[in-house]
Structures are given as structure tokens and as C-alpha cells.
Short mmCIF file of C-alpha atoms in Angstrom, two decimals:
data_model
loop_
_atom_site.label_atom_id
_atom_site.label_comp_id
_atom_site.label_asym_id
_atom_site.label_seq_id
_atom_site.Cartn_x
_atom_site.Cartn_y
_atom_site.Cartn_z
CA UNK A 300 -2.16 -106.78 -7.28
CA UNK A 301 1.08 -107.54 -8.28
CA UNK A 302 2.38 -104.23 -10.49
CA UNK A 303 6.14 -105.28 -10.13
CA UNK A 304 5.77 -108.05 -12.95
CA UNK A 305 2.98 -106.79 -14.95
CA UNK A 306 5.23 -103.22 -15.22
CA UNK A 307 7.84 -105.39 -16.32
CA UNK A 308 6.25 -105.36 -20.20
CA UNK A 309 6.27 -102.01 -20.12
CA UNK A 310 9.86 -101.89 -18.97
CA UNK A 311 10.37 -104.56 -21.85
CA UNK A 312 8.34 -102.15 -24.43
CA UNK A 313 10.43 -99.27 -23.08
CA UNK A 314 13.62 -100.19 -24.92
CA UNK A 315 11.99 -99.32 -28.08
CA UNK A 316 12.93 -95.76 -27.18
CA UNK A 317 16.28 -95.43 -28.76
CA UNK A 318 14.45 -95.60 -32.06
CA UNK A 319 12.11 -92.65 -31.45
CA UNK A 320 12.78 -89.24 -31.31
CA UNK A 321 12.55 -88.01 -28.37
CA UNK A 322 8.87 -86.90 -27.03
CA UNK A 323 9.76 -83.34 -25.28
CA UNK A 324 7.28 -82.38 -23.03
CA UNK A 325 7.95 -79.26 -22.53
CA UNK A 326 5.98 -76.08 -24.11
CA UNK A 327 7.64 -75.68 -27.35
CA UNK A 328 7.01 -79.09 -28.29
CA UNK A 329 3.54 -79.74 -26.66
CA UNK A 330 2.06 -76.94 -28.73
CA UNK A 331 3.42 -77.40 -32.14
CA UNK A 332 1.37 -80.66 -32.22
CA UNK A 333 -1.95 -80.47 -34.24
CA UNK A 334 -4.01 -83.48 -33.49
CA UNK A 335 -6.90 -85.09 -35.57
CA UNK A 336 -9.65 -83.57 -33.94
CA UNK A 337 -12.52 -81.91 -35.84
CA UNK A 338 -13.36 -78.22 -34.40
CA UNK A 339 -16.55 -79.49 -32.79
CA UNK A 340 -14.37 -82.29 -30.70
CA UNK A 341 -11.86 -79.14 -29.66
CA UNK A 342 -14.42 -77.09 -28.28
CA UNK A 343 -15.86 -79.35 -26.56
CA UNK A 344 -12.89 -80.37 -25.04
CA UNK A 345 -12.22 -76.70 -23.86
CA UNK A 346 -14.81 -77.48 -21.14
CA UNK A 347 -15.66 -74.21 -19.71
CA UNK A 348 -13.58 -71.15 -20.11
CA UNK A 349 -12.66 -67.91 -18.04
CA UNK A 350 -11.15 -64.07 -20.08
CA UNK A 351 -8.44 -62.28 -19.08
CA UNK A 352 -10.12 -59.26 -19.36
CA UNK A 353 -9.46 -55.66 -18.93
CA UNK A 354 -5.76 -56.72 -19.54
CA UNK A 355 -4.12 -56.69 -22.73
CA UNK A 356 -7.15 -55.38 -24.50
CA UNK A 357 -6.40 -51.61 -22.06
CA UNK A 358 -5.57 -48.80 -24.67
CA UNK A 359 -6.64 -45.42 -24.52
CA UNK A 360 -4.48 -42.10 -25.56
CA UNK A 361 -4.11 -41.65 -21.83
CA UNK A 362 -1.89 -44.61 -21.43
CA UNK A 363 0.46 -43.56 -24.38
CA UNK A 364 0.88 -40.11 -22.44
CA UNK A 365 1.58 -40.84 -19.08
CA UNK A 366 3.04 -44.45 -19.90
CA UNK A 367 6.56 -45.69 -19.52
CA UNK A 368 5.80 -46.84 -22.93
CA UNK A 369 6.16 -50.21 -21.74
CA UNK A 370 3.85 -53.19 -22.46
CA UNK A 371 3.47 -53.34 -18.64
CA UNK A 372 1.82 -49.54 -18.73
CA UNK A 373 -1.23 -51.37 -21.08
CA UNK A 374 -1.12 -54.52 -19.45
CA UNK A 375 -1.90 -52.66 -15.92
CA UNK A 376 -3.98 -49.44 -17.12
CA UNK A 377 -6.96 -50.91 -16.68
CA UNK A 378 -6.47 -52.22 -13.17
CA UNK A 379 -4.75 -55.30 -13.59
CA UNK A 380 -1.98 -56.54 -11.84
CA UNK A 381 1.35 -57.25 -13.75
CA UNK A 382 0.18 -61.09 -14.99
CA UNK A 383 2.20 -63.76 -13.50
CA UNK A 384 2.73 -67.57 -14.70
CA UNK A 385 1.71 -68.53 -11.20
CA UNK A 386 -1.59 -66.26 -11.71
CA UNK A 387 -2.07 -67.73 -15.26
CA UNK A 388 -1.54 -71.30 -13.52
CA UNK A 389 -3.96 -70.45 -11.38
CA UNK A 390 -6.75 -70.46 -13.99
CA UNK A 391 -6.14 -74.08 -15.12
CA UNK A 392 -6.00 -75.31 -11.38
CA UNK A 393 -9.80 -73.25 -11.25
CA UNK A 394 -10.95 -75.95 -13.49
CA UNK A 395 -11.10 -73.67 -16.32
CA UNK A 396 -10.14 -75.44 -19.98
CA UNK A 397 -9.45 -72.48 -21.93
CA UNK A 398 -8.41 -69.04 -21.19
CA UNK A 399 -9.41 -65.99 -23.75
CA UNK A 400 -7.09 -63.39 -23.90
CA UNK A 401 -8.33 -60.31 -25.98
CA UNK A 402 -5.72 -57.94 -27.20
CA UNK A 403 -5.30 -54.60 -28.16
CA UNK A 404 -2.48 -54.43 -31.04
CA UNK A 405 -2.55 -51.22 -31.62
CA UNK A 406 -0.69 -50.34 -28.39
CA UNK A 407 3.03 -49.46 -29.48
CA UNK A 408 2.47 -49.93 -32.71
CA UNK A 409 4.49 -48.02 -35.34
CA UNK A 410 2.88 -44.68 -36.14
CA UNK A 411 4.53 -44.26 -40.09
CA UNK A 412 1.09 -45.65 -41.42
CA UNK A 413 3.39 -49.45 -41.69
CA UNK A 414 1.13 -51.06 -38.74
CA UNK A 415 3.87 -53.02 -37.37
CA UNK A 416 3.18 -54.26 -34.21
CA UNK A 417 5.82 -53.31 -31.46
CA UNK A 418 8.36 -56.33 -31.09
CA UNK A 419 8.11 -56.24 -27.28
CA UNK A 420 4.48 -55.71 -27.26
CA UNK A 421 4.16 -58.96 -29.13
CA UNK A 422 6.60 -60.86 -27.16
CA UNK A 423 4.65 -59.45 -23.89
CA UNK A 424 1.31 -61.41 -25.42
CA UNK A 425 3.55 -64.61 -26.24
CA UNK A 426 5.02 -65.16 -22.82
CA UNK A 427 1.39 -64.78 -21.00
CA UNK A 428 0.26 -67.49 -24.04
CA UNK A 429 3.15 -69.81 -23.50
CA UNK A 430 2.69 -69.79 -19.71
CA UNK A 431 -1.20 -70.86 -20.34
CA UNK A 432 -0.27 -73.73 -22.66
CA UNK A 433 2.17 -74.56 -20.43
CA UNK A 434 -0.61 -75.15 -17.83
CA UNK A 435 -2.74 -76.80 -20.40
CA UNK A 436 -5.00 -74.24 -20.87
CA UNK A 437 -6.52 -74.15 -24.71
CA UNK A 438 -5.97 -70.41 -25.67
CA UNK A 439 -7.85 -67.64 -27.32
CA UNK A 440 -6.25 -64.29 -28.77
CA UNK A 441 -8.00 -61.93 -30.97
CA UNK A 442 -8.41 -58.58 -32.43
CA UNK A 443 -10.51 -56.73 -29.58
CA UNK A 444 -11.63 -53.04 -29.61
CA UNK A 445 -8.59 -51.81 -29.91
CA UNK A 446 -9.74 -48.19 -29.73
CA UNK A 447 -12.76 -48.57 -32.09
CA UNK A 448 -10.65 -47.79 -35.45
CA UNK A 449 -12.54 -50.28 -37.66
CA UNK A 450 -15.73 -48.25 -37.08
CA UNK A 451 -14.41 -46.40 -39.92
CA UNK A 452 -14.05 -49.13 -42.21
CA UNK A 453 -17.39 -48.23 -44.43
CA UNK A 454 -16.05 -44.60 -45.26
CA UNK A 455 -12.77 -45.43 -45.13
CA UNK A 456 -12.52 -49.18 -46.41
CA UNK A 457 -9.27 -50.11 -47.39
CA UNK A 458 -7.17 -48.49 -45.09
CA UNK A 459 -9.10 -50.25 -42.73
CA UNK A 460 -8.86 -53.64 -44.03
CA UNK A 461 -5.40 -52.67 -44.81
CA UNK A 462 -4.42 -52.37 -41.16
CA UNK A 463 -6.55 -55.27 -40.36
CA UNK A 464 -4.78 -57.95 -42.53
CA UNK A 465 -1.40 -56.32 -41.15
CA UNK A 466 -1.89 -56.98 -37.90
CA UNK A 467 -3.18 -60.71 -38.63
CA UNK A 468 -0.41 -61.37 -41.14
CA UNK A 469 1.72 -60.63 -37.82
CA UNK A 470 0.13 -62.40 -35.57
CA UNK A 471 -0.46 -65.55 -37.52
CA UNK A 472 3.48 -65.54 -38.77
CA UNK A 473 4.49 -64.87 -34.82
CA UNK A 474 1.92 -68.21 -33.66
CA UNK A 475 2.34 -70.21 -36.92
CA UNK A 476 4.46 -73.04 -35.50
CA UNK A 477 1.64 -73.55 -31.98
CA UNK A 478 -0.31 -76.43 -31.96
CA UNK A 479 -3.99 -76.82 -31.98
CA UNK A 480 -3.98 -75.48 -28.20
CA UNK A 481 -3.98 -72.25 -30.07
CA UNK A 482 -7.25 -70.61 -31.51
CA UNK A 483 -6.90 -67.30 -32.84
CA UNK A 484 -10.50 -65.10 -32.74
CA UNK A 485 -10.80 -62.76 -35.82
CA UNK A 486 -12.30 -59.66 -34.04
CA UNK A 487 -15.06 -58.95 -31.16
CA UNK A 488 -17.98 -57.35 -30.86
CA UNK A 489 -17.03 -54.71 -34.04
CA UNK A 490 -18.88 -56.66 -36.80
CA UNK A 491 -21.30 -54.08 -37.59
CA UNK A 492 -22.17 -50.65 -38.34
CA UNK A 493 -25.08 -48.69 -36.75
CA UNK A 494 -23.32 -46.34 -38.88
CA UNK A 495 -24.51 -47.82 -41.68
CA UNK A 496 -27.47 -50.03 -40.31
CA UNK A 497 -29.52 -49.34 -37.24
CA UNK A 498 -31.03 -52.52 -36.21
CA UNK A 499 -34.14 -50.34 -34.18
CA UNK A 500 -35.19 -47.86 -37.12
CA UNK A 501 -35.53 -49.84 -40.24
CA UNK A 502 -34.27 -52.18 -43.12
CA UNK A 503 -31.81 -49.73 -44.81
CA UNK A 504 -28.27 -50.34 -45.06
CA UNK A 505 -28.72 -53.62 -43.56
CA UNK A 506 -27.37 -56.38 -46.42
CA UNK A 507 -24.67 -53.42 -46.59
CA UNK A 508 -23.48 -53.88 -43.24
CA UNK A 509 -23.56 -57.34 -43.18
CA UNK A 510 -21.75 -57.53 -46.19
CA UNK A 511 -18.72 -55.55 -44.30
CA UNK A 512 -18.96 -58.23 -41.50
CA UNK A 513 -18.31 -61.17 -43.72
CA UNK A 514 -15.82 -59.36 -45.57
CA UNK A 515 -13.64 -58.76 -42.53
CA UNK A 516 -14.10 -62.62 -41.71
CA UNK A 517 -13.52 -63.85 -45.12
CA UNK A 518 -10.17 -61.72 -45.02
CA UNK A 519 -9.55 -63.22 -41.79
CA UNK A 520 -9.87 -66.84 -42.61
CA UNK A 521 -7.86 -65.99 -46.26
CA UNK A 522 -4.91 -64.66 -44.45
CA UNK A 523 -4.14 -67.41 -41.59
CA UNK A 524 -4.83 -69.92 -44.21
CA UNK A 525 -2.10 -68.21 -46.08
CA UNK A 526 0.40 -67.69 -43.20
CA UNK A 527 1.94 -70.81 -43.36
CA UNK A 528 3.27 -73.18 -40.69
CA UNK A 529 0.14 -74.70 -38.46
CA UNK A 530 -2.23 -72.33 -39.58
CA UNK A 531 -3.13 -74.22 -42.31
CA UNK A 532 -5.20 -75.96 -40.19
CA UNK A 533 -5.44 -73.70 -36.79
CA UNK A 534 -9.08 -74.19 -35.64
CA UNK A 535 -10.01 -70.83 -35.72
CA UNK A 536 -13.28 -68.60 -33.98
CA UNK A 537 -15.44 -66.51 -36.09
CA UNK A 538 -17.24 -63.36 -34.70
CA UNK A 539 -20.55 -63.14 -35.10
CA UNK A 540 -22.88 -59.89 -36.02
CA UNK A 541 -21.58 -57.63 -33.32
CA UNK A 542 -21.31 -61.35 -31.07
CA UNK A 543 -25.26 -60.68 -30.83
CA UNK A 544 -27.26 -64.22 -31.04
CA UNK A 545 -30.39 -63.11 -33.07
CA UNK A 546 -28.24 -60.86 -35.67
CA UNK A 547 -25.85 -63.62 -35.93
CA UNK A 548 -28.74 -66.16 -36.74
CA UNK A 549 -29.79 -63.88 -39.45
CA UNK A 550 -29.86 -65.20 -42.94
CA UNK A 551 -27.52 -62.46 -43.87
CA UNK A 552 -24.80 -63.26 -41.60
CA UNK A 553 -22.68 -66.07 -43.55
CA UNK A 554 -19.70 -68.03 -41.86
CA UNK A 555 -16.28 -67.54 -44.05
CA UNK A 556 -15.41 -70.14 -47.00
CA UNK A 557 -12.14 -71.68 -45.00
CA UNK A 558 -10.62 -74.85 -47.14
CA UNK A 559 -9.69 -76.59 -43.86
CA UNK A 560 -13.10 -76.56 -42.68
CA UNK A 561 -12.02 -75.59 -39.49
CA UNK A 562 -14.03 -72.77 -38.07
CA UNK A 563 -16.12 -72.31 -35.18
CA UNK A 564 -18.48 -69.12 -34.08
CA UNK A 565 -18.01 -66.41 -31.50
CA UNK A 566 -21.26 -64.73 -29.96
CA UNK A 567 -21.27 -63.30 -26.59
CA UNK A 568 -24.30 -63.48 -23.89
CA UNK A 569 -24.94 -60.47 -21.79
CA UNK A 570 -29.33 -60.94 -21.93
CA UNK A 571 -31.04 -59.27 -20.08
CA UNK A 572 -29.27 -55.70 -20.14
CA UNK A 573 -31.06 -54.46 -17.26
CA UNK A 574 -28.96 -57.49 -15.23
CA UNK A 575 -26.33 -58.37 -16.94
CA UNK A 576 -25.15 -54.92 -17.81
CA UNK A 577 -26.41 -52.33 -16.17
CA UNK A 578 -25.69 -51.35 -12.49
CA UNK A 579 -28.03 -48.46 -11.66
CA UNK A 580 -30.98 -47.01 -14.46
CA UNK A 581 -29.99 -45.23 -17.38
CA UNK A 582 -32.17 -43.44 -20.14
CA UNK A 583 -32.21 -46.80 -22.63
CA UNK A 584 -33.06 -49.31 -19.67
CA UNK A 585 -33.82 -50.28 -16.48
CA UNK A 586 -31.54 -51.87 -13.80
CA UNK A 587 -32.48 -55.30 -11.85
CA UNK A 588 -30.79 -56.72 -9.05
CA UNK A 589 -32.11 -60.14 -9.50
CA UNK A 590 -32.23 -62.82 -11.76
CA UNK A 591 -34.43 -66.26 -11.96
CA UNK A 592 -38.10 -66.30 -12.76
CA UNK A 593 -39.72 -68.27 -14.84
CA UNK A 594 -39.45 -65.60 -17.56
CA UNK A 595 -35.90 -65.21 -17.73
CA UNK A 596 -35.19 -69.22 -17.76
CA UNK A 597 -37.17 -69.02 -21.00
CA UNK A 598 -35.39 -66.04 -22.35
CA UNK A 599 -32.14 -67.48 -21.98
CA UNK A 600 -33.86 -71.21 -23.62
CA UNK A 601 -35.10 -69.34 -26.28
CA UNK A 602 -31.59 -67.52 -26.94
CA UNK A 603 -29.46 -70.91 -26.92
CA UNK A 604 -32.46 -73.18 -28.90
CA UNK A 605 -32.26 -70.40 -31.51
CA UNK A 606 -28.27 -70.73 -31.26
CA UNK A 607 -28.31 -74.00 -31.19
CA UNK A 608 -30.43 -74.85 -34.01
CA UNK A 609 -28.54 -72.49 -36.15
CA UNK A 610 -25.18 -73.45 -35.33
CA UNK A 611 -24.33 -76.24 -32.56
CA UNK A 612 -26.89 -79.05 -34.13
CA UNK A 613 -25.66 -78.25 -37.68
CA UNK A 614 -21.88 -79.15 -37.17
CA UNK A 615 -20.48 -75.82 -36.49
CA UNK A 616 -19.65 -75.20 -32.66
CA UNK A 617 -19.61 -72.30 -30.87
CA UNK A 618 -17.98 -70.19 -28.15
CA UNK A 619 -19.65 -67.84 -26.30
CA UNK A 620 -17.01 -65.96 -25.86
CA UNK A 621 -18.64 -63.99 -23.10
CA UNK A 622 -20.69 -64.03 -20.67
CA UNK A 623 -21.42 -62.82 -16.92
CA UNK A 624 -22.93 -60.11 -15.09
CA UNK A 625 -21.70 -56.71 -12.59
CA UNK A 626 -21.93 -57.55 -9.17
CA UNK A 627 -22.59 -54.02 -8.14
CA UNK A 628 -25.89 -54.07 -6.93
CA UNK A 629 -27.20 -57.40 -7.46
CA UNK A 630 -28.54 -59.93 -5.16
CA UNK A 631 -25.50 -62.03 -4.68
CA UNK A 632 -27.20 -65.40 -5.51
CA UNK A 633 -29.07 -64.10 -8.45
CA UNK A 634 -25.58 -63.40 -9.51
CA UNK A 635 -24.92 -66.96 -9.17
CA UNK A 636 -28.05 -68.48 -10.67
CA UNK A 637 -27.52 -66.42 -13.49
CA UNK A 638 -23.68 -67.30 -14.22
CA UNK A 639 -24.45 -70.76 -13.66
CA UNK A 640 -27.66 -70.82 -15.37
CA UNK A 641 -26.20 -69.41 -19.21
CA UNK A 642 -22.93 -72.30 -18.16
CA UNK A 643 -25.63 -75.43 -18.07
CA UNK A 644 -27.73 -74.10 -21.24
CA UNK A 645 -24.43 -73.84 -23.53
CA UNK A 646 -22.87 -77.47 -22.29
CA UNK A 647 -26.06 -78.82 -21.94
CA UNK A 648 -26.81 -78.45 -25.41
CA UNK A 649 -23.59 -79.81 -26.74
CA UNK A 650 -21.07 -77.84 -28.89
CA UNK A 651 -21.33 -75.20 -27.00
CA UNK A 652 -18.43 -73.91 -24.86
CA UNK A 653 -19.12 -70.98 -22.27
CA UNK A 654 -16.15 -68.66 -21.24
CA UNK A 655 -16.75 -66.52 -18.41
CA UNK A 656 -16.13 -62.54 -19.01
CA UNK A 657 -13.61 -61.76 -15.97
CA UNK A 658 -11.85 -58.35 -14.93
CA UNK A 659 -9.44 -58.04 -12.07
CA UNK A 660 -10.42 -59.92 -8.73
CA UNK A 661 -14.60 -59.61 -9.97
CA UNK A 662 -14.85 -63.49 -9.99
CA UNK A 663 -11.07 -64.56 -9.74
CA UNK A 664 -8.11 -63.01 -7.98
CA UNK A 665 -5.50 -62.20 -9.43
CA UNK A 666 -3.44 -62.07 -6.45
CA UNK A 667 -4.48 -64.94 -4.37
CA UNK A 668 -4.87 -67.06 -7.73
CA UNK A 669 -8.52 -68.71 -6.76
CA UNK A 670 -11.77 -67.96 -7.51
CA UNK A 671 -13.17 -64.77 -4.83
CA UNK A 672 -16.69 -66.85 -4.69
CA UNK A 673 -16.25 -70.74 -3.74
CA UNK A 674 -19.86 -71.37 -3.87
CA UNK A 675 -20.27 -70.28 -7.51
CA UNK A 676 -16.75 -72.06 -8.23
CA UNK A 677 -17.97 -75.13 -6.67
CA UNK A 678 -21.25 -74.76 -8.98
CA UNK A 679 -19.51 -74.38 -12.36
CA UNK A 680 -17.17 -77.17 -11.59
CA UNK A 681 -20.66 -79.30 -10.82
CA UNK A 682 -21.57 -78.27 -13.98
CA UNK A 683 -18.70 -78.97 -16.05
CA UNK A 684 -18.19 -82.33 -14.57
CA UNK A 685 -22.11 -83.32 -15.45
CA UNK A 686 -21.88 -82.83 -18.95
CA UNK A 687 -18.31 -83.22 -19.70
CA UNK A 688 -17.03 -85.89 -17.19
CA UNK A 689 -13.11 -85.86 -16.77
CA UNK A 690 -11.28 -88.63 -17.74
CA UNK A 691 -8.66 -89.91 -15.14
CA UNK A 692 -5.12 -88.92 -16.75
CA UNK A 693 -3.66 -92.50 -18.08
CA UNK A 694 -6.61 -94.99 -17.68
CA UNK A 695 -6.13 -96.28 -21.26
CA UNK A 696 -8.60 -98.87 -20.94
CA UNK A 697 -11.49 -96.42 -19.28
CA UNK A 698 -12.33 -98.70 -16.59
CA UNK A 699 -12.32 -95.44 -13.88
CA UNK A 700 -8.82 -96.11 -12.22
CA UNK A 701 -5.12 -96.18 -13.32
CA UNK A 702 -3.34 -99.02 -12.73
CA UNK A 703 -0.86 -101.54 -14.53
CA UNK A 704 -3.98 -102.47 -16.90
CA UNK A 705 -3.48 -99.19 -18.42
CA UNK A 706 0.19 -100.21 -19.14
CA UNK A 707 -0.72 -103.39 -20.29
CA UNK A 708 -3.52 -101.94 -22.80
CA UNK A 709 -0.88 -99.35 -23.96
CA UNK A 710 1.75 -101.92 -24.88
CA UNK A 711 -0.33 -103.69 -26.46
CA UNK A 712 -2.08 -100.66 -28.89
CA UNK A 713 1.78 -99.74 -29.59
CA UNK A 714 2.61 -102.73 -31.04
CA UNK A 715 -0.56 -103.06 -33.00
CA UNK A 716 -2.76 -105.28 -31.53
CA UNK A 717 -5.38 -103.13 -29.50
CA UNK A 718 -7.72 -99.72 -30.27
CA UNK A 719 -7.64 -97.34 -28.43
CA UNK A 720 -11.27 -94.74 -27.76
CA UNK A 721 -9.55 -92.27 -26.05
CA UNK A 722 -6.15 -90.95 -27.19
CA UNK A 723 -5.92 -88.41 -24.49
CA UNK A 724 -6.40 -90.74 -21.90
CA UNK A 725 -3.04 -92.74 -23.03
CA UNK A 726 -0.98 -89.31 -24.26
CA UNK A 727 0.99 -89.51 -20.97
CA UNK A 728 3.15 -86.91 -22.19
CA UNK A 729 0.72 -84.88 -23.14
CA UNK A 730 2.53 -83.90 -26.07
CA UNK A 731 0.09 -84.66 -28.46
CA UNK A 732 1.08 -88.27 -29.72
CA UNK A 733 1.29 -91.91 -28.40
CA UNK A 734 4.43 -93.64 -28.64
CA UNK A 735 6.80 -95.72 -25.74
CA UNK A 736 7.69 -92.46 -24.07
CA UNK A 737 4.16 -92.10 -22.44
CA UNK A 738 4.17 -96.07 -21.50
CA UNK A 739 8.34 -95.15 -19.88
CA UNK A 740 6.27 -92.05 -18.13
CA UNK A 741 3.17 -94.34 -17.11
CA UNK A 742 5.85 -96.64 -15.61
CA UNK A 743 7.52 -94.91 -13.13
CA UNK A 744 4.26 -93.04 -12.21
CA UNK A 745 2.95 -96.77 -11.31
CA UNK A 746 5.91 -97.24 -9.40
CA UNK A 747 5.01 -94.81 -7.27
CA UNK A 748 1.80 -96.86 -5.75
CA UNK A 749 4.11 -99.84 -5.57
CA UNK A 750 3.91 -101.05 -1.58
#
């Protein structure tokens, strides 16, 4: 094929470029771009996910005792190494679409009753962000444990929601200028109060507790809306009932009003207990080292129908925000049939996005920057690719290859005369629009092939 004369109407198109700012690919401008995408459309672009866990949501009294008082002292009390961009690079080069990152904010924070969060604690989260958007990683942060001080919201309720709309007024004013990359998560697996209602001895207290979990999301949802900037329209992730599937699917549980209609839900997956959580027998269970009879494929089907029907086939997606399994005694290949088994019922059923729950060097190391098991990487990827095929970066016209077509189909869309039915496919910048500086880019990438 001759690309020298057909890249010639792209070099002709190309002169358009005085007359456009220009399109910055770097990080600050790549995620202060909010595309026209529906929720549903960005989660399912995520793929499949991975947590940096055990990392920035490490707090403890402990730390502030024997600390530097550093971020780095929080970042690495709970085993982790110091994070890296090359280790955070290493995720998107996995396969992985979007990276959670839970967060403590109470670490550093100001102690005169003010709840400001520590200015280099912040900046600490922001740099490990920036460096995942830089790899084009979609991002999570949220409100994690953080020590367990919103178990006292029902006796001590507006001190507690106090503290909570302080820290998110923060947050949201620190991230209101990132794109759509960003998703913030209002909380984890706090939302609800055995306190108040225990879900094994009876009815009472139950609409009570419930109540409190919908209140913390409403407030939530009220202040990022009200931050300003992007978050206007930030796609955001709303935690279930204590992330549990069946109390989430309860009539009681009710996603937040949001005016931007832009919310998706957070539930987590660790079913059964006796695999996917415990590592030896305790007094409330039993431990198994295997996974994969008939019975516990329809457990899990049962689990993601009832999800599904609730949430996914209705028009609001979810995350499951977690999911996995110890390795410590278990049958290594149960370990994989299980991981990839809860991967294929989320994406299979559409709407769904799975993010893997990940400490230090358990599936991924943090040192080497791959994944420790290559046969259960390998598998995911399968999976990922089967129900979310990639799309080859640049073939505009979706005909499986990139070549000077492509150029030709983007010239002709940027002066009005084609449609395009994939956007992302022609955003050569990646920068979240299409103008002539992804056909200059295309260009001299096709130059490359050129004989």
C-alpha cells in the first residue's frame, strides 16, 4: 500500500493546527477532560480492576507513636513498599483498567476538632493518583476504615457527619479540576450498625440503620455536587449496606438523589467465608481449602443474578469493589478457579466491573511490578478480552488494523463528512477530544511502518 500519498491528506488536514489550542497530552490536561459517557459506559470501560490495598488505608495509634510522622510511615505500616510510578505503571501494563486506592484520612490530620487533612498527607495520595492516570488507569479513592470512627455515628451523629463532610469537602475541592478518569467512592464496608441492627437476631433497629446508611450517601453525593469544578458531574461509586449483596438488594437500602444522574454502586464479594476469608477454623465458621463444586458455582450465580437484577439490568452499574481470597492454605488452583470464576460472572453479566482485593506481593509484586501467578494473570486477561474485546489504539474505521484508512476516515469526520462509533479509537492523544492534533499524532506514528 502506498501510505506516502494517502498520509499526505492528513499532512494537508494538519495545517489546521495553528487554529486550535493546543491538545497537551500530558497528565494535567488528559484528566481535566470529562467526556460524554453515561456511568454505565465508564464502568464498563474500566475492564477489570486490581486495589492498592493495605497501603494508604494503614492507620493504627501504633503508627502515630513510633512514626516519623511522615506519610511514608502510613503508606509502609502495613507492609507495603514505598509506592513507585514505575510500580503504579506496572498495574496498567497487568492489563488492569482501573486501580482502587482506599485511604485512610485521618492519618495526620489536625487534632483541634477542625478535621483538616494534613497538606502533605494529601499531596502523598495525589502524586500516587496522578502517576495512575498518567498510565491510564481509571482511579478509585474513598473514605475506608479509617480507624472505625463512624461506628459512632448513631450515638454521636453530628460530630460524625460533621467530620465526614470535612474530609469530602477536602477531597472533592483538592480533585475538582480531574477528569472523568477520577471516581471518588463515598465510604467502604461502614454502612451499617450491628450496633443498632443485628442482621442474625431480629427486625429491630433495622429501617433505623438503614436510614443512617443513606444518610451518609445522600451527604456524600450533596457535597461533591456542591464542590464545584468537575464534580458536578464526577461519576461517582456508592457503598452499599456494609458492601454486602443481599443487604444491599434490600428494599430499604435506597441509592442517593444525585442531579447529574451519575452514580454507580459499590458491593464487595468475599462468599463463601469459610474460603474466601478464613485461613484456619474459628468459632463462627469453618475453613476450606478448595473451591469449585457444583454448589458453589450456584452460590456465586445466585449472588450476581440477584445483583444483577437489582442493579446492572436496571441502568445502574456496579463495582465490586472487592473481591479475592487468602492463599494461606488453599489449594492453589481452587484459588484460581475461584478468582477467575467471581471475574467471568460480573463481566459476563454486563455492567458489572470486578476489582481484585490485593495486599503487598499476594497476587502482584510490588517490587518486580508483574503479577506473582502468570497462570491466573493469563486467565483474567482471557477473561477480560472475551467480554470486553480491546480495540486497537487508532483504527478509526474498526476494520481490526491501523493503517492510513484510519487517517483517511479521521480527516474526513473532522471536517464533517463522516461518523464516527468509537471516539476512543480516533482520540490519538488520548486527551479526551478529537481534533487535527490526534490525525498530526496518527501521522507520524504511520510513518513509522513506512518501508
Amino acid at each position: 500500500m502506498k501510505i506516502k500519498s494517502l498520509l499526505s491528506i492528513a499532512a494537508a488536514a494538519a495545517v489546521m493546527m495553528t487554529a486550535v489550542p493546543y491538545g497537551n497530552t500530558s497528565v494535567s490536561a488528559t484528566n481535566t477532560s470529562m467526556r460524554d459517557m453515561t456511568t454505565m459506559e465508564i464502568v464498563t470501560d474500566m475492564g477489570i480492576g486490581i486495589n492498592l490495598g493495605n497501603t494508604f488505608e494503614s492507620c493504627g495509634d501504633w503508627i502515630d507513636q513510633w512514626g516519623d510522622g511522615t506519610p511514608n510511615a502510613y503508606e509502609t505500616a502495613w507492609g507495603s513498599p514505598t509506592v513507585t510510578k514505575d510500580m503504579i505503571q506496572g498495574y496498567a501494563d497487568a492489563g488492569f483498567g482501573v486501580l482502587r486506592i482506599p485511604v485512610a484520612w485521618s492519618n495526620m490530620m489536625a487534632k483541634d476538632g477542625s478535621y483538616k487533612i494534613h497538606p502533605d498527607y494529601l499531596a502523598r495520595v495525589t502524586q500516587v493518583v496522578d502517576w495512575a492516570l498518567e498510565a491510564d488507569l481509571y482511579v478509585i479513592i474513598n473514605l475506608h476504615w479509617d480507624g472505625g470512627w463512624l461506628e459512632n455515628l448513631p450515638t454521636n451523629y453530628d460530630e460524625c457527619m460533621k467530620k465526614y463532610k470535612t474530609i469530602w469537602t477536602q477531597v472533592s475541592d483538592a480533585f475538582s479540576e480531574y477528569g472523568d478518569y477520577l471516581m471518588f467512592e463515598s465510604q467502604n464496608e461502614e454502612l451499617g450498625w450491628s450496633s443498632v441492627w443485628n442482621q442474625w437476631g431480629g427486625t429491630s433497629g433495622k429501617e433505623e440503620s438503614y436510614g443512617y446508611a443513606n444518610a451518609v450517601n445522600q451527604a456524600f453525593v450533596d457535597v461533591v455536587r456542591s464542590s464545584g469544578g468537575n464534580n458536578d458531574e464526577r461519576h461517582l461509586l456508592i457503598s452499599g449496606y456494609n458492601t454486602d449483596i443481599t443487604l444491599t438488594c434490600d428494599p430499604l437500602f435506597k441509592m442517593p438523589d444525585d442531579p447529574a444522574g451519575r452514580c454507580a454502586l459499590s458491593v464487595h464479594y468475599y462468599t463463601p467465608a469459610g474460603f474466601a476469608i478464613l485461613t484456619q477454623d474459628e468459632s463462627w465458621g469453618k475453613a476450606s481449602s478448595t473451591w469449585g463444586t457444583d454448589a458453589d458455582y450456584n452460590e456465586l450465580n445466585y449472588y450476581m443474578d440477584m445483583l444483577d437484577a437489582r442493579y446492572s439490568s436496571q441502568g445502574i452499574p456496579v463495582i465490586i469493589g472487592e473481591y479475592g481470597c487468602p492463599k494461606e492454605n488453599k489449594e492453589e488452583e481452587s484459588v484460581r478457579r475461584y478468582l477467575t470464576s467471581v471475574c467471568e460472572a460480573a463481566l459476563s453479566r454486563g455492567g458489572i466491573c470486578p476489582v481484585l482485593w490485593d495486599v503487598t506481593d499476594s497476587h502482584y509484586d510490588r517490587s518486580k511490578y508483574w503479577m506473582t501467578d502468570s497462570q491466573l494473570h493469563s486467565q483474567l486477561l482471557a477473561i477480560r478480552d472475551k467480554y470486553l474485546p480491546q480495540a486497537i489504539h487508532g483504527d478509526v474505521n474498526e476494520d481490526g488494523t491501523f493503517s492510513a484508512a484510519d487517517a483517511v476516515m479521521l480527516q474526513k469526520y473532522l471536517i464533517g463528512s463522516s461518523t464516527l462509533t468509537n471516539w476512543k479509537n480516533a482520540d490519538f492523544c488520548r486527551d479526551g477530544q478529537i481534533d487535527v492534533f490526534d490525525l498530526s499524532v496518527m501521522k507520524k506514528e504511520l510513518l513509522k511502518f513506512r518501508a
